[in-house]
GROMACS .gro file of C-alpha atoms in nm:
model
  443
    1MET     CA    1   0.000   0.000   0.000
    2ASN     CA    2   0.278   0.240   0.095
    3ASN     CA    3   0.466   0.152  -0.218
    4SER     CA    4   0.168   0.243  -0.434
    5LEU     CA    5   0.126   0.578  -0.256
    6LYS     CA    6   0.492   0.656  -0.305
    7PHE     CA    7   0.455   0.576  -0.673
    8TRP     CA    8   0.159   0.816  -0.721
    9LYS     CA    9   0.330   1.080  -0.512
   10ARG     CA   10   0.641   1.052  -0.725
   11LYS     CA   11   0.430   1.098  -1.037
   12THR     CA   12   0.256   1.403  -0.890
   13ASP     CA   13   0.570   1.577  -0.768
   14THR     CA   14   0.743   1.549  -1.104
   15ALA     CA   15   0.804   1.897  -1.254
   16PRO     CA   16   0.623   1.962  -1.585
   17VAL     CA   17   0.834   1.953  -1.895
   18GLU     CA   18   0.863   2.297  -2.062
   19GLU     CA   19   0.795   2.297  -2.433
   20PRO     CA   20   1.040   2.487  -2.650
   21VAL     CA   21   0.921   2.832  -2.750
   22LYS     CA   22   0.846   2.848  -3.119
   23GLU     CA   23   0.982   3.152  -3.294
   24ARG     CA   24   0.711   3.356  -3.461
   25GLY     CA   25   0.740   3.574  -3.764
   26TYR     CA   26   0.619   3.932  -3.796
   27PHE     CA   27   0.271   3.851  -3.928
   28GLU     CA   28   0.222   3.577  -3.669
   29SER     CA   29   0.319   3.822  -3.396
   30VAL     CA   30   0.073   4.083  -3.516
   31ALA     CA   31  -0.208   3.828  -3.537
   32SER     CA   32  -0.130   3.681  -3.196
   33PRO     CA   33  -0.382   3.770  -2.921
   34ASP     CA   34  -0.109   3.820  -2.659
   35VAL     CA   35   0.059   4.099  -2.852
   36THR     CA   36  -0.065   4.455  -2.818
   37VAL     CA   37  -0.100   4.627  -3.156
   38ARG     CA   38  -0.144   5.002  -3.149
   39ASN     CA   39  -0.277   5.182  -3.455
   40ILE     CA   40  -0.100   5.516  -3.460
   41ALA     CA   41  -0.262   5.634  -3.785
   42ALA     CA   42  -0.497   5.928  -3.750
   43LYS     CA   43  -0.861   5.885  -3.829
   44ALA     CA   44  -0.955   5.990  -4.179
   45GLN     CA   45  -1.128   6.326  -4.183
   46THR     CA   46  -1.458   6.377  -4.361
   47VAL     CA   47  -1.498   6.685  -4.578
   48GLU     CA   48  -1.821   6.850  -4.471
   49GLY     CA   49  -1.769   7.225  -4.505
   50PRO     CA   50  -1.651   7.468  -4.772
   51GLU     CA   51  -1.328   7.556  -4.590
   52MET     CA   52  -1.195   7.200  -4.603
   53ALA     CA   53  -1.328   7.147  -4.954
   54MET     CA   54  -1.161   7.459  -5.093
   55LYS     CA   55  -0.823   7.325  -4.975
   56LEU     CA   56  -0.845   7.067  -5.253
   57ALA     CA   57  -0.688   7.199  -5.572
   58THR     CA   58  -0.956   7.057  -5.800
   59VAL     CA   59  -1.243   7.197  -5.593
   60TYR     CA   60  -1.082   7.539  -5.576
   61ARG     CA   61  -1.024   7.547  -5.951
   62CYS     CA   62  -1.376   7.425  -6.036
   63VAL     CA   63  -1.541   7.683  -5.809
   64SER     CA   64  -1.310   7.955  -5.939
   65ILE     CA   65  -1.365   7.881  -6.309
   66LEU     CA   66  -1.740   7.834  -6.264
   67SER     CA   67  -1.798   8.157  -6.073
   68GLY     CA   68  -1.552   8.356  -6.281
   69SER     CA   69  -1.699   8.244  -6.613
   70ILE     CA   70  -2.049   8.353  -6.514
   71ALA     CA   71  -1.944   8.680  -6.349
   72SER     CA   72  -1.737   8.784  -6.651
   73LEU     CA   73  -2.050   8.796  -6.868
   74PRO     CA   74  -2.221   9.139  -6.854
   75LEU     CA   75  -2.577   9.126  -6.720
   76GLN     CA   76  -2.781   9.383  -6.912
   77VAL     CA   77  -3.130   9.532  -6.907
   78LYS     CA   78  -3.284   9.556  -7.254
   79ARG     CA   79  -3.585   9.766  -7.351
   80LYS     CA   80  -3.804   9.714  -7.655
   81LYS     CA   81  -3.773   9.994  -7.911
   82ASN     CA   82  -3.927   9.973  -8.258
   83GLY     CA   83  -3.983   9.602  -8.210
   84VAL     CA   84  -3.617   9.534  -8.117
   85PHE     CA   85  -3.476   9.482  -7.767
   86MET     CA   86  -3.184   9.722  -7.716
   87VAL     CA   87  -2.964   9.778  -7.411
   88ASP     CA   88  -3.121  10.046  -7.191
   89GLU     CA   89  -2.806  10.233  -7.093
   90ALA     CA   90  -3.002  10.512  -6.923
   91SER     CA   91  -3.172  10.272  -6.681
   92GLU     CA   92  -3.066  10.279  -6.317
   93LEU     CA   93  -3.121   9.903  -6.296
   94ASN     CA   94  -2.882   9.844  -6.586
   95TYR     CA   95  -2.613  10.035  -6.394
   96LEU     CA   96  -2.670   9.821  -6.085
   97LEU     CA   97  -2.647   9.494  -6.278
   98SER     CA   98  -2.350   9.580  -6.500
   99VAL     CA   99  -2.137   9.825  -6.298
  100ALA     CA  100  -2.191   9.865  -5.921
  101PRO     CA  101  -2.485   9.710  -5.734
  102ASN     CA  102  -2.390   9.867  -5.401
  103SER     CA  103  -2.121  10.076  -5.235
  104ARG     CA  104  -1.912   9.774  -5.129
  105GLN     CA  105  -1.904   9.551  -5.438
  106THR     CA  106  -1.886   9.568  -5.813
  107ALA     CA  107  -2.125   9.374  -6.034
  108TYR     CA  108  -1.854   9.116  -6.103
  109GLU     CA  109  -1.785   9.058  -5.734
  110MET     CA  110  -2.152   9.029  -5.643
  111ILE     CA  111  -2.232   8.772  -5.914
  112ARG     CA  112  -1.916   8.572  -5.850
  113ASN     CA  113  -1.966   8.549  -5.474
  114ALA     CA  114  -2.332   8.466  -5.527
  115ILE     CA  115  -2.230   8.167  -5.740
  116ILE     CA  116  -1.972   8.062  -5.480
  117GLN     CA  117  -2.237   8.067  -5.207
  118THR     CA  118  -2.482   7.880  -5.428
  119VAL     CA  119  -2.235   7.602  -5.505
  120ASN     CA  120  -2.068   7.569  -5.163
  121LEU     CA  121  -2.360   7.651  -4.934
  122GLY     CA  122  -2.660   7.564  -5.149
  123ASN     CA  123  -2.830   7.907  -5.137
  124ALA     CA  124  -2.745   8.271  -5.208
  125TYR     CA  125  -2.964   8.569  -5.119
  126ILE     CA  126  -2.958   8.919  -5.272
  127TYR     CA  127  -3.163   9.198  -5.118
  128PRO     CA  128  -3.291   9.475  -5.352
  129ASP     CA  129  -3.346   9.811  -5.180
  130TRP     CA  130  -3.629  10.004  -5.348
  131SER     CA  131  -3.687  10.379  -5.349
  132GLU     CA  132  -3.961  10.562  -5.542
  133GLY     CA  133  -4.046  10.251  -5.740
  134GLU     CA  134  -3.690  10.178  -5.858
  135PRO     CA  135  -3.415   9.960  -5.707
  136LYS     CA  136  -3.137  10.173  -5.559
  137SER     CA  137  -2.901   9.894  -5.454
  138LEU     CA  138  -2.853   9.518  -5.465
  139THR     CA  139  -2.683   9.366  -5.159
  140LEU     CA  140  -2.549   9.011  -5.140
  141LEU     CA  141  -2.641   8.897  -4.790
  142SER     CA  142  -2.383   8.731  -4.568
  143PRO     CA  143  -2.375   8.349  -4.542
  144GLY     CA  144  -2.600   8.218  -4.268
  145SER     CA  145  -2.784   8.547  -4.217
  146VAL     CA  146  -3.111   8.439  -4.383
  147THR     CA  147  -3.369   8.197  -4.248
  148TYR     CA  148  -3.629   8.068  -4.492
  149ASP     CA  149  -3.959   7.916  -4.386
  150LYS     CA  150  -4.069   7.709  -4.682
  151PHE     CA  151  -4.409   7.638  -4.527
  152LEU     CA  152  -4.499   8.008  -4.497
  153ASN     CA  153  -4.278   8.116  -4.789
  154PHE     CA  154  -4.126   8.383  -4.567
  155TYR     CA  155  -3.769   8.512  -4.518
  156ILE     CA  156  -3.610   8.651  -4.200
  157VAL     CA  157  -3.287   8.847  -4.251
  158ASN     CA  158  -3.039   8.918  -3.969
  159ASP     CA  159  -2.725   9.047  -4.137
  160PRO     CA  160  -2.502   9.247  -3.899
  161ILE     CA  161  -2.232   9.295  -4.165
  162ASN     CA  162  -2.459   9.481  -4.406
  163GLY     CA  163  -2.688   9.618  -4.134
  164ILE     CA  164  -3.005   9.458  -4.270
  165TYR     CA  165  -3.268   9.326  -4.029
  166LYS     CA  166  -3.595   9.259  -4.208
  167SER     CA  167  -3.881   9.016  -4.258
  168LEU     CA  168  -3.942   8.977  -4.630
  169GLU     CA  169  -4.199   8.823  -4.858
  170CYS     CA  170  -4.086   8.589  -5.132
  171ASP     CA  171  -4.108   8.862  -5.399
  172GLU     CA  172  -3.888   9.102  -5.200
  173ILE     CA  173  -3.566   8.900  -5.209
  174ILE     CA  174  -3.364   8.729  -5.482
  175HIS     CA  175  -3.302   8.364  -5.397
  176LEU     CA  176  -3.053   8.157  -5.599
  177ARG     CA  177  -3.070   7.783  -5.529
  178ASN     CA  178  -2.838   7.495  -5.603
  179ILE     CA  179  -2.965   7.147  -5.692
  180SER     CA  180  -3.250   7.074  -5.452
  181LEU     CA  181  -3.395   6.763  -5.293
  182ASP     CA  182  -3.717   6.914  -5.155
  183GLY     CA  183  -3.879   7.020  -5.478
  184GLY     CA  184  -3.683   7.338  -5.541
  185TYR     CA  185  -3.761   7.533  -5.223
  186THR     CA  186  -3.409   7.525  -5.079
  187GLY     CA  187  -3.080   7.429  -5.240
  188GLU     CA  188  -2.821   7.179  -5.120
  189SER     CA  189  -2.447   7.225  -5.127
  190THR     CA  190  -2.243   7.040  -5.387
  191ILE     CA  191  -2.006   6.948  -5.104
  192ARG     CA  192  -2.280   6.740  -4.946
  193TYR     CA  193  -2.321   6.531  -5.260
  194ALA     CA  194  -1.945   6.499  -5.323
  195SER     CA  195  -1.844   6.450  -4.959
  196ARG     CA  196  -1.718   6.095  -5.007
  197ILE     CA  197  -1.507   6.176  -5.312
  198MET     CA  198  -1.369   6.486  -5.142
  199SER     CA  199  -1.280   6.285  -4.831
  200VAL     CA  200  -1.083   6.037  -5.040
  201ALA     CA  201  -0.898   6.319  -5.216
  202TYR     CA  202  -0.835   6.492  -4.883
  203SER     CA  203  -0.694   6.170  -4.733
  204ALA     CA  204  -0.465   6.130  -5.032
  205ASP     CA  205  -0.337   6.486  -4.987
  206GLU     CA  206  -0.280   6.426  -4.617
  207LYS     CA  207  -0.088   6.107  -4.696
  208SER     CA  208   0.126   6.290  -4.948
  209LEU     CA  209   0.195   6.566  -4.696
  210ASP     CA  210   0.295   6.312  -4.431
  211MET     CA  211   0.528   6.134  -4.672
  212PHE     CA  212   0.722   6.450  -4.751
  213GLN     CA  213   0.754   6.565  -4.391
  214PRO     CA  214   1.105   6.547  -4.237
  215GLY     CA  215   1.161   6.203  -4.091
  216SER     CA  216   0.876   6.043  -4.282
  217THR     CA  217   1.113   5.870  -4.521
  218TYR     CA  218   1.142   5.579  -4.280
  219SER     CA  219   0.851   5.381  -4.145
  220GLY     CA  220   0.857   5.068  -3.937
  221PHE     CA  221   0.855   4.937  -3.581
  222ILE     CA  222   1.105   4.892  -3.297
  223SER     CA  223   1.139   4.553  -3.131
  224GLY     CA  224   1.373   4.370  -2.898
  225ASN     CA  225   1.654   4.164  -3.043
  226ASP     CA  226   1.590   3.815  -2.902
  227ASP     CA  227   1.902   3.673  -3.065
  228ASP     CA  228   2.131   3.902  -2.867
  229GLN     CA  229   1.943   3.872  -2.540
  230THR     CA  230   2.193   3.838  -2.253
  231THR     CA  231   2.117   3.578  -1.992
  232GLY     CA  232   2.002   3.728  -1.669
  233TYR     CA  233   1.854   4.043  -1.820
  234GLU     CA  234   1.485   4.089  -1.875
  235GLN     CA  235   1.337   4.192  -2.208
  236TYR     CA  236   1.220   4.545  -2.272
  237ASN     CA  237   0.867   4.610  -2.162
  238GLU     CA  238   0.610   4.806  -2.361
  239THR     CA  239   0.669   5.133  -2.176
  240GLN     CA  240   1.039   5.129  -2.251
  241LEU     CA  241   0.976   5.052  -2.618
  242LYS     CA  242   0.727   5.338  -2.638
  243ASP     CA  243   0.979   5.583  -2.491
  244VAL     CA  244   1.244   5.476  -2.738
  245SER     CA  245   0.997   5.494  -3.029
  246ASP     CA  246   0.886   5.847  -2.933
  247ARG     CA  247   1.246   5.965  -2.911
  248PHE     CA  248   1.335   5.799  -3.240
  249ARG     CA  249   1.033   5.952  -3.417
  250LYS     CA  250   1.102   6.298  -3.273
  251GLU     CA  251   1.464   6.297  -3.385
  252LEU     CA  252   1.378   6.188  -3.738
  253ARG     CA  253   1.106   6.452  -3.779
  254SER     CA  254   1.339   6.722  -3.648
  255GLY     CA  255   1.568   6.657  -3.943
  256GLU     CA  256   1.828   6.441  -3.771
  257ARG     CA  257   1.998   6.204  -4.011
  258ILE     CA  258   2.202   6.012  -3.752
  259THR     CA  259   2.048   5.867  -3.436
  260TYR     CA  260   2.097   5.564  -3.217
  261LEU     CA  261   1.914   5.272  -3.056
  262PRO     CA  262   2.015   5.066  -2.750
  263GLY     CA  263   2.211   4.755  -2.830
  264GLN     CA  264   1.926   4.515  -2.759
  265LEU     CA  265   1.674   4.698  -2.980
  266ARG     CA  266   1.644   4.700  -3.354
  267PHE     CA  267   1.450   4.901  -3.612
  268ASN     CA  268   1.240   4.698  -3.858
  269GLN     CA  269   1.180   4.911  -4.166
  270LEU     CA  270   0.854   4.876  -4.359
  271SER     CA  271   0.800   4.978  -4.718
  272MET     CA  272   0.490   5.155  -4.849
  273SER     CA  273   0.190   4.928  -4.833
  274PRO     CA  274  -0.021   4.852  -5.143
  275ALA     CA  275  -0.307   5.044  -4.985
  276ASP     CA  276  -0.090   5.357  -4.962
  277ILE     CA  277   0.019   5.323  -5.323
  278GLN     CA  278  -0.340   5.276  -5.436
  279LEU     CA  279  -0.448   5.581  -5.236
  280LEU     CA  280  -0.192   5.798  -5.412
  281GLU     CA  281  -0.299   5.662  -5.750
  282LYS     CA  282  -0.655   5.755  -5.658
  283GLN     CA  283  -0.561   6.122  -5.681
  284LYS     CA  284  -0.572   6.106  -6.061
  285PHE     CA  285  -0.925   5.970  -6.064
  286SER     CA  286  -1.045   6.205  -5.790
  287VAL     CA  287  -0.982   6.499  -6.021
  288LEU     CA  288  -1.218   6.356  -6.281
  289ASP     CA  289  -1.483   6.271  -6.022
  290LEU     CA  290  -1.478   6.621  -5.874
  291CYS     CA  291  -1.498   6.775  -6.221
  292ARG     CA  292  -1.810   6.569  -6.284
  293PHE     CA  293  -1.976   6.702  -5.970
  294TYR     CA  294  -1.910   7.064  -6.066
  295GLY     CA  295  -1.973   7.018  -6.438
  296VAL     CA  296  -1.632   7.157  -6.532
  297HIS     CA  297  -1.433   6.999  -6.812
  298PRO     CA  298  -1.105   6.843  -6.688
  299ASP     CA  299  -0.918   7.054  -6.941
  300LYS     CA  300  -1.019   7.365  -6.746
  301ALA     CA  301  -0.902   7.207  -6.419
  302PHE     CA  302  -0.556   7.149  -6.572
  303ALA     CA  303  -0.595   6.772  -6.553
  304GLY     CA  304  -0.324   6.730  -6.815
  305GLN     CA  305  -0.529   6.546  -7.072
  306SER     CA  306  -0.368   6.542  -7.416
  307GLN     CA  307  -0.597   6.673  -7.688
  308ASN     CA  308  -0.581   6.882  -8.001
  309TYR     CA  309  -0.711   7.233  -8.063
  310LYS     CA  310  -1.041   7.114  -8.207
  311ALA     CA  311  -1.117   6.902  -7.901
  312SER     CA  312  -1.033   7.196  -7.675
  313GLU     CA  313  -1.267   7.420  -7.873
  314MET     CA  314  -1.550   7.167  -7.851
  315SER     CA  315  -1.495   7.135  -7.476
  316GLN     CA  316  -1.549   7.510  -7.452
  317VAL     CA  317  -1.878   7.482  -7.641
  318GLN     CA  318  -1.985   7.185  -7.430
  319TYR     CA  319  -1.899   7.372  -7.110
  320MET     CA  320  -2.110   7.665  -7.226
  321THR     CA  321  -2.408   7.451  -7.327
  322ASP     CA  322  -2.418   7.197  -7.044
  323THR     CA  323  -2.285   7.393  -6.745
  324ILE     CA  324  -2.297   7.770  -6.793
  325GLN     CA  325  -2.626   7.806  -6.980
  326PRO     CA  326  -2.846   7.660  -6.700
  327TYR     CA  327  -2.689   7.898  -6.448
  328LEU     CA  328  -2.738   8.195  -6.680
  329ARG     CA  329  -3.100   8.105  -6.735
  330GLN     CA  330  -3.161   8.067  -6.363
  331ILE     CA  331  -2.995   8.396  -6.268
  332ALA     CA  332  -3.153   8.602  -6.546
  333ASN     CA  333  -3.498   8.459  -6.477
  334GLU     CA  334  -3.474   8.520  -6.101
  335PHE     CA  335  -3.358   8.879  -6.147
  336PHE     CA  336  -3.627   8.946  -6.406
  337VAL     CA  337  -3.910   8.814  -6.188
  338LYS     CA  338  -3.798   9.005  -5.876
  339LEU     CA  339  -3.692   9.335  -6.040
  340ILE     CA  340  -3.926   9.390  -6.336
  341PRO     CA  341  -4.297   9.455  -6.261
  342ARG     CA  342  -4.539   9.228  -6.436
  343SER     CA  343  -4.723   9.522  -6.595
  344VAL     CA  344  -4.418   9.613  -6.809
  345ALA     CA  345  -4.264   9.267  -6.839
  346ALA     CA  346  -4.334   9.254  -7.214
  347LYS     CA  347  -4.119   9.563  -7.273
  348TYR     CA  348  -3.806   9.457  -7.084
  349ARG     CA  349  -3.555   9.175  -7.072
  350ILE     CA  350  -3.263   9.089  -6.846
  351GLU     CA  351  -3.001   8.887  -7.032
  352PHE     CA  352  -2.632   8.805  -7.026
  353ASP     CA  353  -2.412   8.919  -7.313
  354LEU     CA  354  -2.278   8.587  -7.439
  355GLU     CA  355  -2.043   8.747  -7.689
  356ALA     CA  356  -1.792   8.813  -7.412
  357PHE     CA  357  -1.766   8.437  -7.349
  358TYR     CA  358  -1.639   8.342  -7.694
  359GLN     CA  359  -1.283   8.473  -7.675
  360THR     CA  360  -1.055   8.309  -7.929
  361ASP     CA  361  -0.744   8.380  -8.137
  362LEU     CA  362  -0.717   8.687  -8.361
  363GLU     CA  363  -0.743   8.491  -8.686
  364THR     CA  364  -1.074   8.332  -8.586
  365MET     CA  365  -1.207   8.666  -8.461
  366ALA     CA  366  -1.117   8.831  -8.793
  367LEU     CA  367  -1.289   8.552  -8.986
  368ASN     CA  368  -1.603   8.591  -8.775
  369MET     CA  369  -1.599   8.968  -8.829
  370GLU     CA  370  -1.570   8.917  -9.204
  371LYS     CA  371  -1.866   8.679  -9.216
  372CYS     CA  372  -2.085   8.907  -9.003
  373ILE     CA  373  -2.018   9.207  -9.227
  374GLN     CA  374  -2.041   9.002  -9.546
  375TYR     CA  375  -2.390   8.873  -9.466
  376GLY     CA  376  -2.526   9.200  -9.330
  377ILE     CA  377  -2.542   9.101  -8.963
  378TYR     CA  378  -2.328   9.398  -8.855
  379THR     CA  379  -2.222   9.714  -9.031
  380VAL     CA  380  -1.863   9.830  -9.044
  381ASN     CA  381  -1.923  10.108  -8.793
  382GLU     CA  382  -2.100   9.874  -8.551
  383TYR     CA  383  -1.796   9.650  -8.543
  384ARG     CA  384  -1.564   9.948  -8.514
  385GLN     CA  385  -1.771  10.067  -8.219
  386LYS     CA  386  -1.722   9.729  -8.048
  387ARG     CA  387  -1.346   9.765  -8.092
  388GLY     CA  388  -1.346  10.123  -7.957
  389MET     CA  389  -1.267  10.281  -8.294
  390PRO     CA  390  -1.424  10.593  -8.450
  391PRO     CA  391  -1.680  10.550  -8.731
  392VAL     CA  392  -1.596  10.595  -9.098
  393ASP     CA  393  -1.792  10.747  -9.384
  394GLY     CA  394  -2.028  10.497  -9.544
  395GLY     CA  395  -1.982  10.249  -9.264
  396ASP     CA  396  -2.344  10.260  -9.149
  397VAL     CA  397  -2.473  10.083  -9.460
  398ALA     CA  398  -2.538   9.710  -9.427
  399MET     CA  399  -2.372   9.507  -9.700
  400ILE     CA  400  -2.438   9.161  -9.835
  401SER     CA  401  -2.244   8.934 -10.066
  402CYS     CA  402  -2.380   8.892 -10.422
  403ASN     CA  403  -2.175   8.591 -10.522
  404VAL     CA  404  -2.469   8.351 -10.506
  405ALA     CA  405  -2.745   8.282 -10.762
  406PRO     CA  406  -3.009   8.015 -10.835
  407ILE     CA  407  -2.866   7.704 -10.997
  408ASN     CA  408  -3.084   7.744 -11.308
  409SER     CA  409  -3.036   8.119 -11.349
  410PRO     CA  410  -2.910   8.269 -11.678
  411LYS     CA  411  -2.608   8.399 -11.486
  412ILE     CA  412  -2.492   8.044 -11.421
  413ASN     CA  413  -2.556   7.946 -11.785
  414GLY     CA  414  -2.350   8.237 -11.915
  415GLU     CA  415  -2.639   8.423 -12.085
  416VAL     CA  416  -2.645   8.803 -12.118
  417LEU     CA  417  -2.911   8.970 -11.903
  418ASN     CA  418  -3.109   9.263 -12.051
  419ASN     CA  419  -3.318   9.485 -11.828
  420SER     CA  420  -3.643   9.551 -12.016
  421ASN     CA  421  -3.756   9.820 -11.774
  422ASN     CA  422  -3.481  10.058 -11.878
  423GLY     CA  423  -3.595  10.064 -12.240
  424ASP     CA  424  -3.355  10.219 -12.482
  425LYS     CA  425  -3.104  10.286 -12.211
  426ASN     CA  426  -2.978   9.930 -12.237
  427GLU     CA  427  -2.949   9.936 -12.613
  428GLU     CA  428  -2.601   9.932 -12.740
  429LYS     CA  429  -2.489  10.263 -12.885
  430PRO     CA  430  -2.255  10.279 -13.180
  431GLN     CA  431  -1.904  10.348 -13.078
  432GLU     CA  432  -1.800  10.701 -13.161
  433VAL     CA  433  -1.479  10.741 -13.356
  434PRO     CA  434  -1.258  11.008 -13.206
  435PRO     CA  435  -1.173  11.293 -13.444
  436LYS     CA  436  -0.838  11.282 -13.610
  437ASN     CA  437  -0.590  11.554 -13.543
  438LYS     CA  438  -0.401  11.748 -13.807
  439GLU     CA  439  -0.094  11.531 -13.789
  440THR     CA  440  -0.298  11.219 -13.848
  441SER     CA  441  -0.487  11.369 -14.142
  442ALA     CA  442  -0.167  11.493 -14.292
  443VAL     CA  443  -0.024  11.152 -14.287
   0.00000   0.00000   0.00000
């Protein structure tokens, strides 16, 4: 009995055999549950406001070219005279729309900033100040100073910058809206629709900035060197590794090219991950996506697309037709409804002068001038007036080319035309023989 107890006791008191520790690679260490992995990457920021969006080069260029293209076109008031709508240069409203709408802005600045607010904020508000039945000023209200109740169709203005505090009916304020989701009552910002694409582009820019910062050339992790571990010394704990990593990172970012690590630590360098490379490649496609949101051709955003002169010219026409024209129609219609009384609406028009948009090379401009004069569209003096040149005698007569004729006309067949209405005037007269002088008769 005692022998059996001693046998079991011997079995129980035997020390457990330690299994050899298996060396683990980098990926096995990261995936192991007993290893603490700290993600030091910053959380990706979401572009939600115009300030962050305008930091992107493509967004800035699209907003700039869109607002500048529209504001560069003169907005004119035309009055009907003798059945033709002519620019009413004597009108006070025409001066406000084409020169200076108020004491703080020019017409170009007001229209451009109104488009910027419409695109980036969704809505832009312009307050017309009336006096004696005529508008005396047009003021672009500050962003966020207008509250619109779409149920009552009522506007409340609290603008401390311009000193305007009013409650206005819908026909007392000019309201420019971006693309709407509630039926056209209020506009939505383009940034809201393109927030995801802008966030990707913003993350790519942040990654590029981080890569070119001092000390960002190297990336990796610091670990203990198990091969050189001296017997009797403990391994580095996490706090010690963190202190060394912070010092190492600080020295590299300060521009230091030579630094040091303790003998039992080593730096494991990591190359750029495929995700980082793909993110940087995404920058090329983000330009095209942002141009689609703003309706601007990539050629105008300096995307670097190779194309010939004809393709560039057609992109200009497409930009005018698909992008600019809807904005021009919206602005002109809103100004006309709010500034022209309905009783005289048939006698007035508010339109943009589109001729200022088509700026091209001198040869093409000369060819267009020749065709307009040749077919009687403009007179010589009208074109000289456009170029700031004095009129010439006989330049007020419209001319037309006479080099065309019906295909079956006698002129094409080579026949001689006789005008029967002139009677004997068209009859050929015998050629008179000049008298001979004395020398000739003598001979």
